[in-house]
PDB file of C-alpha atoms and ligand atoms in Angstrom:
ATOM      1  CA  UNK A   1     -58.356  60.768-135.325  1.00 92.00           C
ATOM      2  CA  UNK A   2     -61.462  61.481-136.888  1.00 96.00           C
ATOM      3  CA  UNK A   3     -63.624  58.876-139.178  1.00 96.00           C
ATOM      4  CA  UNK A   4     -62.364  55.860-138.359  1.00 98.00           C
ATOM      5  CA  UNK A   5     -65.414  54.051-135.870  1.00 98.00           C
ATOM      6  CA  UNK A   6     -67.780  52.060-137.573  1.00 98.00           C
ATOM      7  CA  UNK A   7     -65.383  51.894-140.786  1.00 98.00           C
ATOM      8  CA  UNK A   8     -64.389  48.299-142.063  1.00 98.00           C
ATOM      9  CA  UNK A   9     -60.504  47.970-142.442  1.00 98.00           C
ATOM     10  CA  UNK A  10     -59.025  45.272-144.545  1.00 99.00           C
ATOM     11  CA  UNK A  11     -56.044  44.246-143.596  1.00 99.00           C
ATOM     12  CA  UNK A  12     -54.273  41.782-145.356  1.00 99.00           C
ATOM     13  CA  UNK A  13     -51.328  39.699-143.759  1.00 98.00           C
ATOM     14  CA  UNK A  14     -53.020  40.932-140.251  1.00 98.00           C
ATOM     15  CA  UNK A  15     -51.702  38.038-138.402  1.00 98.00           C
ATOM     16  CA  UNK A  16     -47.709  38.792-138.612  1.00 97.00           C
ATOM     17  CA  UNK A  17     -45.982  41.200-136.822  1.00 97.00           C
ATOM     18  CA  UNK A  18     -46.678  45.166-138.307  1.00 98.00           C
ATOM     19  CA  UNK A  19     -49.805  43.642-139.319  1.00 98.00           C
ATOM     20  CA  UNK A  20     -51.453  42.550-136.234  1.00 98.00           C
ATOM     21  CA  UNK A  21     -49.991  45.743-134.609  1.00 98.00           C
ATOM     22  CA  UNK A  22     -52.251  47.584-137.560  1.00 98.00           C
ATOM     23  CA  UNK A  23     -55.292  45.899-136.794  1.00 98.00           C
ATOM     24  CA  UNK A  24     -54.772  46.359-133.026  1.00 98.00           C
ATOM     25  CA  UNK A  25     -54.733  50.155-133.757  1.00 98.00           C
ATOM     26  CA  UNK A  26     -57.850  50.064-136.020  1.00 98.00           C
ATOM     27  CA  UNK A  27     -59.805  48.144-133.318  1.00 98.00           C
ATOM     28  CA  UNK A  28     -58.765  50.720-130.362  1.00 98.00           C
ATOM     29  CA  UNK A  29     -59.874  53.432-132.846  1.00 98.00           C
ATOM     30  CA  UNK A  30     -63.744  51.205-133.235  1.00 98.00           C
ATOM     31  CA  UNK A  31     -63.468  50.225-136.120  1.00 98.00           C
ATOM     32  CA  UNK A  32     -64.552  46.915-137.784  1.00 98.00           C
ATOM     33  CA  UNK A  33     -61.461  44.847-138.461  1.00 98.00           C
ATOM     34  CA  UNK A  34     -61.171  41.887-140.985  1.00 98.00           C
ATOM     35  CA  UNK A  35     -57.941  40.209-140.350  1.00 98.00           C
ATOM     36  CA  UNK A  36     -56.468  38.687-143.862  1.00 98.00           C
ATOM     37  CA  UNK A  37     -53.866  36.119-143.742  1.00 98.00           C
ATOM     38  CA  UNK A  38     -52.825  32.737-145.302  1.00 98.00           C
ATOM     39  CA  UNK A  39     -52.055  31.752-142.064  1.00 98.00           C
ATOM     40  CA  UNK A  40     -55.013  30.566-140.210  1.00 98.00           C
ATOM     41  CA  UNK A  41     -53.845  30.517-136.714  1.00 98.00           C
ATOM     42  CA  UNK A  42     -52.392  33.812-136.592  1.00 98.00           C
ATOM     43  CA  UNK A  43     -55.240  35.201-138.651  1.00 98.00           C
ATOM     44  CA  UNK A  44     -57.700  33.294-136.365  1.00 98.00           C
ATOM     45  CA  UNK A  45     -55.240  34.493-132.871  1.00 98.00           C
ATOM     46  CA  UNK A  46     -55.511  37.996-133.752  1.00 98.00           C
ATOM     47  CA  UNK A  47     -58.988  38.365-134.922  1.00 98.00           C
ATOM     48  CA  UNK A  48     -59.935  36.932-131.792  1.00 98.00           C
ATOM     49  CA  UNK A  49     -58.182  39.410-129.595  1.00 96.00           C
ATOM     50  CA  UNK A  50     -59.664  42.030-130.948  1.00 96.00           C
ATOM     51  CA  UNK A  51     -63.564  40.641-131.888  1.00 94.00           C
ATOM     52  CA  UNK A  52     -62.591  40.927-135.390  1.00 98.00           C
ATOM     53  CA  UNK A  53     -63.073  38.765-138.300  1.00 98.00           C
ATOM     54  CA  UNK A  54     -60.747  36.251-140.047  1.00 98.00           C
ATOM     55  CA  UNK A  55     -60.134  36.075-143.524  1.00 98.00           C
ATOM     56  CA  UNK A  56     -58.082  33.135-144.680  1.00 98.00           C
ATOM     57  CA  UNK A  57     -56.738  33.195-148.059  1.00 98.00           C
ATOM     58  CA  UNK A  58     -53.536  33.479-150.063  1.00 98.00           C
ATOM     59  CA  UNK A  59     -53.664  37.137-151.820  1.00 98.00           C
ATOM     60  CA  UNK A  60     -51.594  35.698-154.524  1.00 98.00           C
ATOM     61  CA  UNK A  61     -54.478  33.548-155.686  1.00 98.00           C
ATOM     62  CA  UNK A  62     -57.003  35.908-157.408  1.00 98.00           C
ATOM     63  CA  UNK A  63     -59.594  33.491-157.413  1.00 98.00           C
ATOM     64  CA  UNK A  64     -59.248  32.444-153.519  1.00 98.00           C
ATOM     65  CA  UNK A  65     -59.375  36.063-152.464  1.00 98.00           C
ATOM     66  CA  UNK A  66     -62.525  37.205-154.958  1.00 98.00           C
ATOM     67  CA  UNK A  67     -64.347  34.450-153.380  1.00 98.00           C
ATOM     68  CA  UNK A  68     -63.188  34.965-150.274  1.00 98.00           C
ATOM     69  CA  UNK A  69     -64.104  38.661-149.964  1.00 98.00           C
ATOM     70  CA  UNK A  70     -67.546  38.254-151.862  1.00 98.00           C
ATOM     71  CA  UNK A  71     -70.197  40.461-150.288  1.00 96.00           C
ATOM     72  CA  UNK A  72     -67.498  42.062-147.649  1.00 98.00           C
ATOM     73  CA  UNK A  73     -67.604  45.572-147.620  1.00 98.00           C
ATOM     74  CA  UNK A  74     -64.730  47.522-147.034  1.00 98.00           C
ATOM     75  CA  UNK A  75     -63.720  50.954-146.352  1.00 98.00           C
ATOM     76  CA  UNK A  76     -60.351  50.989-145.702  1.00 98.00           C
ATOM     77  CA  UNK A  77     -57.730  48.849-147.716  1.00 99.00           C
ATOM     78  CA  UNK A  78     -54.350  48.003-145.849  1.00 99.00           C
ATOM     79  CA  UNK A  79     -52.095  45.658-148.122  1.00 99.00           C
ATOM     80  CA  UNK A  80     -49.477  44.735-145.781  1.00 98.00           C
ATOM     81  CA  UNK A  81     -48.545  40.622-146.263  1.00 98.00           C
ATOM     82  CA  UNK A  82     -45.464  40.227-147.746  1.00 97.00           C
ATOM     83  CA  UNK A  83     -42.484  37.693-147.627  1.00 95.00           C
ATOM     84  CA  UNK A  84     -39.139  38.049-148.589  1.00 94.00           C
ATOM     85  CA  UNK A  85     -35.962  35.494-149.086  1.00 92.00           C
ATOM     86  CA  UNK A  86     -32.934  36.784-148.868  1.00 91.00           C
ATOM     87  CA  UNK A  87     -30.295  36.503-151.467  1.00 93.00           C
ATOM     88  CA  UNK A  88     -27.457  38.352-153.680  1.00 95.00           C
ATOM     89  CA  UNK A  89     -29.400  38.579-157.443  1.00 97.00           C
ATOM     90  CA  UNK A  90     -26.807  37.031-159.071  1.00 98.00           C
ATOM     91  CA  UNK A  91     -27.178  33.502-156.844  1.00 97.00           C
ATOM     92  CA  UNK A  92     -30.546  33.536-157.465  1.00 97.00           C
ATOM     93  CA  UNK A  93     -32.511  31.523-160.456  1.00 96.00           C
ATOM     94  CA  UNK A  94     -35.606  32.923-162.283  1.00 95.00           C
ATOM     95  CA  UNK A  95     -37.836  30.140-161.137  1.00 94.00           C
ATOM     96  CA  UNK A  96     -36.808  31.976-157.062  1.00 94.00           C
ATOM     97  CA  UNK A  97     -37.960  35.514-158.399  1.00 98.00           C
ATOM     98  CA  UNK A  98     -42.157  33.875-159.124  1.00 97.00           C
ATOM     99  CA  UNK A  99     -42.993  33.513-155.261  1.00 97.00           C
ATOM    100  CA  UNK A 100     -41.570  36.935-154.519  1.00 98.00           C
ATOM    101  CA  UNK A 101     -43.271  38.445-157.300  1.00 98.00           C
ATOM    102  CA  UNK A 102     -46.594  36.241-156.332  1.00 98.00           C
ATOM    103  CA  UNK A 103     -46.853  37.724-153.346  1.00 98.00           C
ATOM    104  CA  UNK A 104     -45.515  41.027-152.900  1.00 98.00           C
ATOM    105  CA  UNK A 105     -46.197  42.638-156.383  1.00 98.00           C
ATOM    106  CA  UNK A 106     -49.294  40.224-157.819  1.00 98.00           C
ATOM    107  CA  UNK A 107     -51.023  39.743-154.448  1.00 98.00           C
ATOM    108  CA  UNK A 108     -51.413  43.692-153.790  1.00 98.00           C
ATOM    109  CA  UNK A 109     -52.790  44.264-157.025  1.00 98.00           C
ATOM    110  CA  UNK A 110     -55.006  41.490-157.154  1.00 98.00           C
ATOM    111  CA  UNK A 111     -56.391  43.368-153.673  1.00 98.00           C
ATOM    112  CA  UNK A 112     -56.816  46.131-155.093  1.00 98.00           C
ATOM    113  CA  UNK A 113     -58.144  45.462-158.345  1.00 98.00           C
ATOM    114  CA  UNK A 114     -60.741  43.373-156.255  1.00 98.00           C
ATOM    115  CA  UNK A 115     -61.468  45.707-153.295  1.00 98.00           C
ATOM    116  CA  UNK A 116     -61.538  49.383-154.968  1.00 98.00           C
ATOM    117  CA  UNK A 117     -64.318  49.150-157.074  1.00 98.00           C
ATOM    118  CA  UNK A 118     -66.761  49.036-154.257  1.00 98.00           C
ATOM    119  CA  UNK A 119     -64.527  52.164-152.813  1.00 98.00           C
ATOM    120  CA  UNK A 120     -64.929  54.203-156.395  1.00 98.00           C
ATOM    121  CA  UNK A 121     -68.734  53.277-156.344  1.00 98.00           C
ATOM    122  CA  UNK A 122     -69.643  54.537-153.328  1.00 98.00           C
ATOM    123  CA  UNK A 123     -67.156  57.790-154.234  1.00 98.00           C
ATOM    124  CA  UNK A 124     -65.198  57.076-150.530  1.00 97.00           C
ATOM    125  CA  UNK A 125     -62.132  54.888-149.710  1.00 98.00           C
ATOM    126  CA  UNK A 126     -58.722  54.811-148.426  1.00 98.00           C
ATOM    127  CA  UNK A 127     -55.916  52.461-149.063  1.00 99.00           C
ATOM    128  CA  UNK A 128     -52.757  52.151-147.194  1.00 99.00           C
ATOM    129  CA  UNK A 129     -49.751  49.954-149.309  1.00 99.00           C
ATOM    130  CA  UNK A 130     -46.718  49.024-147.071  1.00 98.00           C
ATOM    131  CA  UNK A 131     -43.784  48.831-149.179  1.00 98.00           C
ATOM    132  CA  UNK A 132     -39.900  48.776-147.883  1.00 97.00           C
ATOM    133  CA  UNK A 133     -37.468  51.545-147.852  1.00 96.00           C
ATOM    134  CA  UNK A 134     -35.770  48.964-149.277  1.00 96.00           C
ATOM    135  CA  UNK A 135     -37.715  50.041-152.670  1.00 97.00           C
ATOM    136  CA  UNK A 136     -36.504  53.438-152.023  1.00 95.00           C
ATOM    137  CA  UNK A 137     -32.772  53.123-151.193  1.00 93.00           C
ATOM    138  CA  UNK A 138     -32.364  49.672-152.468  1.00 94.00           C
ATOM    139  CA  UNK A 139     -30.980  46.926-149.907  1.00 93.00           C
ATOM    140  CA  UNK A 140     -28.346  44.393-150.443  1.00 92.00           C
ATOM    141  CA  UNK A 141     -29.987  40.532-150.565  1.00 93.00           C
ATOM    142  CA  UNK A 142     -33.632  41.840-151.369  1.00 95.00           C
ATOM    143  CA  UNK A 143     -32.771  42.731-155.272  1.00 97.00           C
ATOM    144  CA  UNK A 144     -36.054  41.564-156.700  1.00 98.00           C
ATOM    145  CA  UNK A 145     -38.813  42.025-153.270  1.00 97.00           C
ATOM    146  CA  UNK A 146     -37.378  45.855-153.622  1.00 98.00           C
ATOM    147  CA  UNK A 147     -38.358  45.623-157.268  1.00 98.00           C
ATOM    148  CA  UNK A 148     -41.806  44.500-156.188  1.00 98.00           C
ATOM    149  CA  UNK A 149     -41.996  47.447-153.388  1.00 98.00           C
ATOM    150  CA  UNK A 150     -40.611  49.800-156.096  1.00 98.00           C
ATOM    151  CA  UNK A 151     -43.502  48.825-158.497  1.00 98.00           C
ATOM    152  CA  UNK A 152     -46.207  48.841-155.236  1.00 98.00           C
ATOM    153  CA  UNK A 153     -44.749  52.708-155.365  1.00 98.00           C
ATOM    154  CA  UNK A 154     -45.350  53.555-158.820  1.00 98.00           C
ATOM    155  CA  UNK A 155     -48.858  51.434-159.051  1.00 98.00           C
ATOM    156  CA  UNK A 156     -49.713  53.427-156.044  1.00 98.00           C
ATOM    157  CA  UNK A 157     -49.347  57.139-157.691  1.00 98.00           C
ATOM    158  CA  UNK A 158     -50.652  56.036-160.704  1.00 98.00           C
ATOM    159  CA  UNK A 159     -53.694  54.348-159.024  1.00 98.00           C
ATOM    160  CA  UNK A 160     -53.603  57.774-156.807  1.00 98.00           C
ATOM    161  CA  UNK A 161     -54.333  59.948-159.979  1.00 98.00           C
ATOM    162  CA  UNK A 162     -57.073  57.489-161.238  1.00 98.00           C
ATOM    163  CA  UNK A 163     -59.043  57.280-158.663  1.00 98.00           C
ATOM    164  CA  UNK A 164     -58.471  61.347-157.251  1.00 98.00           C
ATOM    165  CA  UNK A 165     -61.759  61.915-158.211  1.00 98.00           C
ATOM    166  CA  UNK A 166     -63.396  59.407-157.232  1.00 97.00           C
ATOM    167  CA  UNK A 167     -63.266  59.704-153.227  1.00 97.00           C
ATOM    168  CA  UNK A 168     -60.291  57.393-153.060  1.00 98.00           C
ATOM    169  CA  UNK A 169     -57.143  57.810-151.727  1.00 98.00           C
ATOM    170  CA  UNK A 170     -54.000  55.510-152.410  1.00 99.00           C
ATOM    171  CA  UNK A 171     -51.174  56.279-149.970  1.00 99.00           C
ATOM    172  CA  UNK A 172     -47.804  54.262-149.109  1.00 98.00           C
ATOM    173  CA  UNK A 173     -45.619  53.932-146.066  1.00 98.00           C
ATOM    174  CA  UNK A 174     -42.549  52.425-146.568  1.00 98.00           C
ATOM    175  CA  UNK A 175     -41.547  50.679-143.081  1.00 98.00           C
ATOM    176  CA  UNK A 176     -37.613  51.068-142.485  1.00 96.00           C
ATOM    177  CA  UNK A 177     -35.513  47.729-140.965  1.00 94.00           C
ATOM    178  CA  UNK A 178     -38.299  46.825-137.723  1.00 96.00           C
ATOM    179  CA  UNK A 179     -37.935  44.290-135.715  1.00 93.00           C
ATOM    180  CA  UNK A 180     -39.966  41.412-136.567  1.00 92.00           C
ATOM    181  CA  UNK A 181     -39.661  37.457-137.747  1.00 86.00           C
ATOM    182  CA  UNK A 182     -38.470  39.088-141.625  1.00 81.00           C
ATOM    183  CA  UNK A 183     -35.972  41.753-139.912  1.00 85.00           C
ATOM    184  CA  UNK A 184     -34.148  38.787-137.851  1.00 81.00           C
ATOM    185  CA  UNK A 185     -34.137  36.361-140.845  1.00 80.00           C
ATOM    186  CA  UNK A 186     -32.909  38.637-142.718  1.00 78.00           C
ATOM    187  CA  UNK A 187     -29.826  39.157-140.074  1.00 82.00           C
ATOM    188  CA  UNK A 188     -29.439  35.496-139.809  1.00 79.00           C
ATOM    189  CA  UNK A 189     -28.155  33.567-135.905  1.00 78.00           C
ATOM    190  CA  UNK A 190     -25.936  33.994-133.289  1.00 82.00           C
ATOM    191  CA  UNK A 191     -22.732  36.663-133.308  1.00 86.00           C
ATOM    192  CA  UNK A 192     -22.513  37.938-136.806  1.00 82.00           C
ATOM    193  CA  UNK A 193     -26.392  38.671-137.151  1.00 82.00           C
ATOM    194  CA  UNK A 194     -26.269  40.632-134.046  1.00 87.00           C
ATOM    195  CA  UNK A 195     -23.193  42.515-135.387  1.00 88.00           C
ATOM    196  CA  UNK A 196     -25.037  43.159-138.460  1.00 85.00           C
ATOM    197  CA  UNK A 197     -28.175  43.916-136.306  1.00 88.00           C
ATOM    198  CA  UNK A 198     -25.796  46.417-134.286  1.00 91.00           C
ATOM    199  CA  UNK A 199     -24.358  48.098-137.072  1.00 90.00           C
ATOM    200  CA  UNK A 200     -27.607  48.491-138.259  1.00 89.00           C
ATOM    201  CA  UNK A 201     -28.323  50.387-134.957  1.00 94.00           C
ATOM    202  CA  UNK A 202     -25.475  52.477-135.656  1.00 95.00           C
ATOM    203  CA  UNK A 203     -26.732  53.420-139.207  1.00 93.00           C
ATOM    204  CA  UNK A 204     -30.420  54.975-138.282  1.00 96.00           C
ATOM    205  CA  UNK A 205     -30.254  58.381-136.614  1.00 97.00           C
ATOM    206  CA  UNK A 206     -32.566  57.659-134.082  1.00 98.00           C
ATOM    207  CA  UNK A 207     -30.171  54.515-132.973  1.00 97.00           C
ATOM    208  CA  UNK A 208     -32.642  51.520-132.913  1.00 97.00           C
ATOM    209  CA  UNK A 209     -34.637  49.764-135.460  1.00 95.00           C
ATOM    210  CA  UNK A 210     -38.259  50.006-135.755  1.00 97.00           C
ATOM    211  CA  UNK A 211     -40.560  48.253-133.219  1.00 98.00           C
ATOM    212  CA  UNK A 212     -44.065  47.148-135.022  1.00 98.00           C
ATOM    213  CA  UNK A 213     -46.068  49.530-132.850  1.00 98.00           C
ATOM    214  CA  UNK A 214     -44.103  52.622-134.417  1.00 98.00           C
ATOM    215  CA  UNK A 215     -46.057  51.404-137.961  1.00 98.00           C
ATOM    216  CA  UNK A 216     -49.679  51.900-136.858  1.00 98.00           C
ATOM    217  CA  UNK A 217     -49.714  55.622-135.820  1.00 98.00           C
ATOM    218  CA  UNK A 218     -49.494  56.993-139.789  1.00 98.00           C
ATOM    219  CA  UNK A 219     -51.429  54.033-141.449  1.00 98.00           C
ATOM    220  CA  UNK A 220     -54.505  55.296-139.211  1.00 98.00           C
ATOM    221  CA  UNK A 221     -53.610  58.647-139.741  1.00 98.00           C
ATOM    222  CA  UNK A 222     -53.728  57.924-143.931  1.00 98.00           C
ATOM    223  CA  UNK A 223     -57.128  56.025-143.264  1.00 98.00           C
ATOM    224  CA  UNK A 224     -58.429  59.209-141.331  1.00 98.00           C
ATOM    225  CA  UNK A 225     -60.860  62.102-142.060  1.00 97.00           C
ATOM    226  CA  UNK A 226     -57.987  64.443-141.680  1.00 97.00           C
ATOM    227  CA  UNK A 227     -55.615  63.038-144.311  1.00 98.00           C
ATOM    228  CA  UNK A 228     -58.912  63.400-147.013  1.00 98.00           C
ATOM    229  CA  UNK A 229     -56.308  65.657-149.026  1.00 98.00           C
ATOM    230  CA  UNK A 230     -53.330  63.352-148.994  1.00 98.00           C
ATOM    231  CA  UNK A 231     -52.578  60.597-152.120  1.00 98.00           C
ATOM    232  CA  UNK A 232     -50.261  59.491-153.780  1.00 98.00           C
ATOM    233  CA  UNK A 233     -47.893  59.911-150.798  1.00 98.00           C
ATOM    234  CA  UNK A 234     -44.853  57.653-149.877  1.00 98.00           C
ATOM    235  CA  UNK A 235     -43.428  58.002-146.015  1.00 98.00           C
ATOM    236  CA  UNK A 236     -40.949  55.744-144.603  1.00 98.00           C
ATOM    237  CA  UNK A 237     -40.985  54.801-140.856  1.00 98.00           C
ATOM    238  CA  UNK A 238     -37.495  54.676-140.459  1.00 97.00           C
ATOM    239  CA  UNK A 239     -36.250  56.335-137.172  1.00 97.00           C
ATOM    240  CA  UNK A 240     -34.257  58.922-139.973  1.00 96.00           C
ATOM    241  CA  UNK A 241     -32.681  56.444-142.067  1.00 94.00           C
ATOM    242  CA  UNK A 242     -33.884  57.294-144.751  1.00 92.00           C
ATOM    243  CA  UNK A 243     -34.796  61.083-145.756  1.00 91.00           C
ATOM    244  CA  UNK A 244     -36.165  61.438-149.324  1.00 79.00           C
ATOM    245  CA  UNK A 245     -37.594  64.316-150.601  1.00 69.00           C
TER     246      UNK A 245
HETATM  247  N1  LIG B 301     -39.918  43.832-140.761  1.00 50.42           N
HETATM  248  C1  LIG B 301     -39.278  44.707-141.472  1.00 50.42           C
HETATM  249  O1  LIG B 301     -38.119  45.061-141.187  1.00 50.42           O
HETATM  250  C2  LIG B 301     -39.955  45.321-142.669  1.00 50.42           C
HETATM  251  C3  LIG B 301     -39.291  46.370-143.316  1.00 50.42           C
HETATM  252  C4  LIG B 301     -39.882  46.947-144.421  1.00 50.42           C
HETATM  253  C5  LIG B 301     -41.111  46.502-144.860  1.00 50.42           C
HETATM  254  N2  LIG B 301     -41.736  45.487-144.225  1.00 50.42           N
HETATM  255  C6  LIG B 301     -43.045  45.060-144.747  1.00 50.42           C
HETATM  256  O2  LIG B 301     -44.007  45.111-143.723  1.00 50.42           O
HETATM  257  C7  LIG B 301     -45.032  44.145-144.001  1.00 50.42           C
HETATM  258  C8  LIG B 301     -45.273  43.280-142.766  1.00 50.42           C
HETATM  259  O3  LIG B 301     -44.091  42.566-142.486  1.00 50.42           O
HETATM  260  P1  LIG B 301     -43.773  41.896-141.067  1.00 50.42           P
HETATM  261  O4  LIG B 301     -42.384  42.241-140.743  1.00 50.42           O
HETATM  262  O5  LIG B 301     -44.860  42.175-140.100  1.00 50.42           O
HETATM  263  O6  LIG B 301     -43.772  40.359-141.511  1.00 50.42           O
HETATM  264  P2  LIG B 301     -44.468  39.071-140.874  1.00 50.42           P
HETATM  265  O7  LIG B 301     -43.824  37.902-141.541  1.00 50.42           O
HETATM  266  O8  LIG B 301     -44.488  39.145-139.384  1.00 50.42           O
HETATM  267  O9  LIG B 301     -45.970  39.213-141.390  1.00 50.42           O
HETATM  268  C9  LIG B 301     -46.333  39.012-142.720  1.00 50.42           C
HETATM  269  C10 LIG B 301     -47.706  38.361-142.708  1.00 50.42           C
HETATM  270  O10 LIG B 301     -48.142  38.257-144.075  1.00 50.42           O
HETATM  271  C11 LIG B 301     -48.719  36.967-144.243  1.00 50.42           C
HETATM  272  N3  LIG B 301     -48.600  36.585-145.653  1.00 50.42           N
HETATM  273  C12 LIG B 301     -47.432  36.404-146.333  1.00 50.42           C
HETATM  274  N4  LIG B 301     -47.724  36.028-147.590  1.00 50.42           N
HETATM  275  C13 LIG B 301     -49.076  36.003-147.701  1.00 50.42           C
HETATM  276  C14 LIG B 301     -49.974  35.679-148.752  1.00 50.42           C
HETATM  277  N5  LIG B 301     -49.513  35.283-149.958  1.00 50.42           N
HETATM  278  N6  LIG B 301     -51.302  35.776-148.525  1.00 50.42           N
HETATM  279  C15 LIG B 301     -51.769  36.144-147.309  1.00 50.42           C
HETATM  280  N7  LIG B 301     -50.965  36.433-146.270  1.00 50.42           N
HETATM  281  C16 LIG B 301     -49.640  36.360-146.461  1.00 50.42           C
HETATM  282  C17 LIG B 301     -47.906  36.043-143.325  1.00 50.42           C
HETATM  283  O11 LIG B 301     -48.622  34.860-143.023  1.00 50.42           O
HETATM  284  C18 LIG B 301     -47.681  36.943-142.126  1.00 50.42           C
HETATM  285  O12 LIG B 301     -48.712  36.802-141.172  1.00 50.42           O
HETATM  286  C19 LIG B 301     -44.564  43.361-145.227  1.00 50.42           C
HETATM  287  O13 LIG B 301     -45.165  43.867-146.392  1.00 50.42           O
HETATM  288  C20 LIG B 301     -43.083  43.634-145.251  1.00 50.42           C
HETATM  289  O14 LIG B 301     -42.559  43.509-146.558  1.00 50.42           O
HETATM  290  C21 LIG B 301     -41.191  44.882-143.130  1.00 50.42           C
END
């Protein structure tokens, strides 16, 4: 893929699972990778492994990130931390819906309303929002993170047509069920999460769930010279699962 040495890549929740598999990608491609996380020892592990730098900071906390990212330049913004607890809506209580929101719909914005207008100034930029296909087909237990993925969708073509002359391109990939830490909370322990988990397996054409390495290949693609004509864009990861038009 063309374009991507020597190009600084923000990615933000870079020490989890799909997002340490992102930066991994990024750094085998050359280019200069600033880990983002809250959590300092995974931000701190990663970053290490791949002579990157760490960024610690909550993205929900506009203040903590503009200070944090003061004088960083970045070309390439990949807003991947997110968090979800799992719940029917109707058991839940509005004060439960605020950390969701605070992180997966607030802290994304807050990125980019702090990180693009270096992108639109110099007239070049790329940035990569991982949603859910949970936002897409909806997902029993996740009623208000899909809302927040659903709303990273439409901020995402809206910021797409702002900023399509401007050099910048705003692009989402929507991640189907993968296996990570969220995946097997979301399953819960022992024999009925792994009959979930296997009818789950059952469900997606391609007959197993998403591994975090299957996540990297299109993000770099969407940061690379090639895709210069693409915004606006959703894809889902999904081994088939899902198949919108
Ligand atoms: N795992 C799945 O099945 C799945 C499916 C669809 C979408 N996704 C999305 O993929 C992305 C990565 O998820 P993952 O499975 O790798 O999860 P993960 O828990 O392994 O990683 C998430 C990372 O984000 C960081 N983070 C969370 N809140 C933060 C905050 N406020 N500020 C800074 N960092 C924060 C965490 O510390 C963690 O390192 C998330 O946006 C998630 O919603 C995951």
């Amino acid at each position: 893929m063309k374009g991507l040495s020597g190009k600084s890549v923000l990615v933000t929740g870079g020490g989890g699972a799909i997002g340490s598999a992102i930066c991994q990608r990024f750094a085998e491609a050359g280019s200069k990778v600033l880990v983002a996380d809250r959590d300092r020892k995974t931000a701190e592990g990663t970053a290490g492994q791949l002579k990157g730098t760490a960024l610690v900071f909550d993205i929900a906390d506009y203040a903590a990130a503009r200070q944090a990212l003061a004088g960083v330049s970045v070309d390439v913004l990949v807003n991947n931390a997110g968090w979800d607890r799992f719940q029917n809506f109707l058991d839940t209580r509005p004060e439960d819906w605020e950390a969701l929101i605070a992180v997966n719909l607030r802290g994304p914005l807050n990125l980019h309303h702090i990180v693009v207008p270096q992108m639109a100034e110099r007239g070049r930029g790329r940035v990569i929002n991982i949603a859910s296909d949970a936002a897409r087909v909806g997902s029993s237990g996740e009623s208000v993170y899909a809302a927040c993925k659903g709303g990273i969708i439409a901020f995402s073509k809206t910021l797409a047509r702002e900023l399509a002359r401007k050099g910048v391109t705003v692009n989402v990939v929507c991640p189907g069920p993968t296996d990570t830490p969220i995946l097997r909370s979301f399953l819960g322990e022992g024999e009925s999460g792994q009959k979930v988990y296997d009818a789950l397996v059952r469900a997606i054409p391609m007959k197993r769930v998403g591994q975090p390495a299957d996540i990297p290949g299109i993000v770099a693609f969407l940061a690379c010279d090639e895709a210069a004509f693409i915004t606006g864009q959703v894809i889902s990861v999904s081994g088939g699962l899902t198949m919108a038009g």
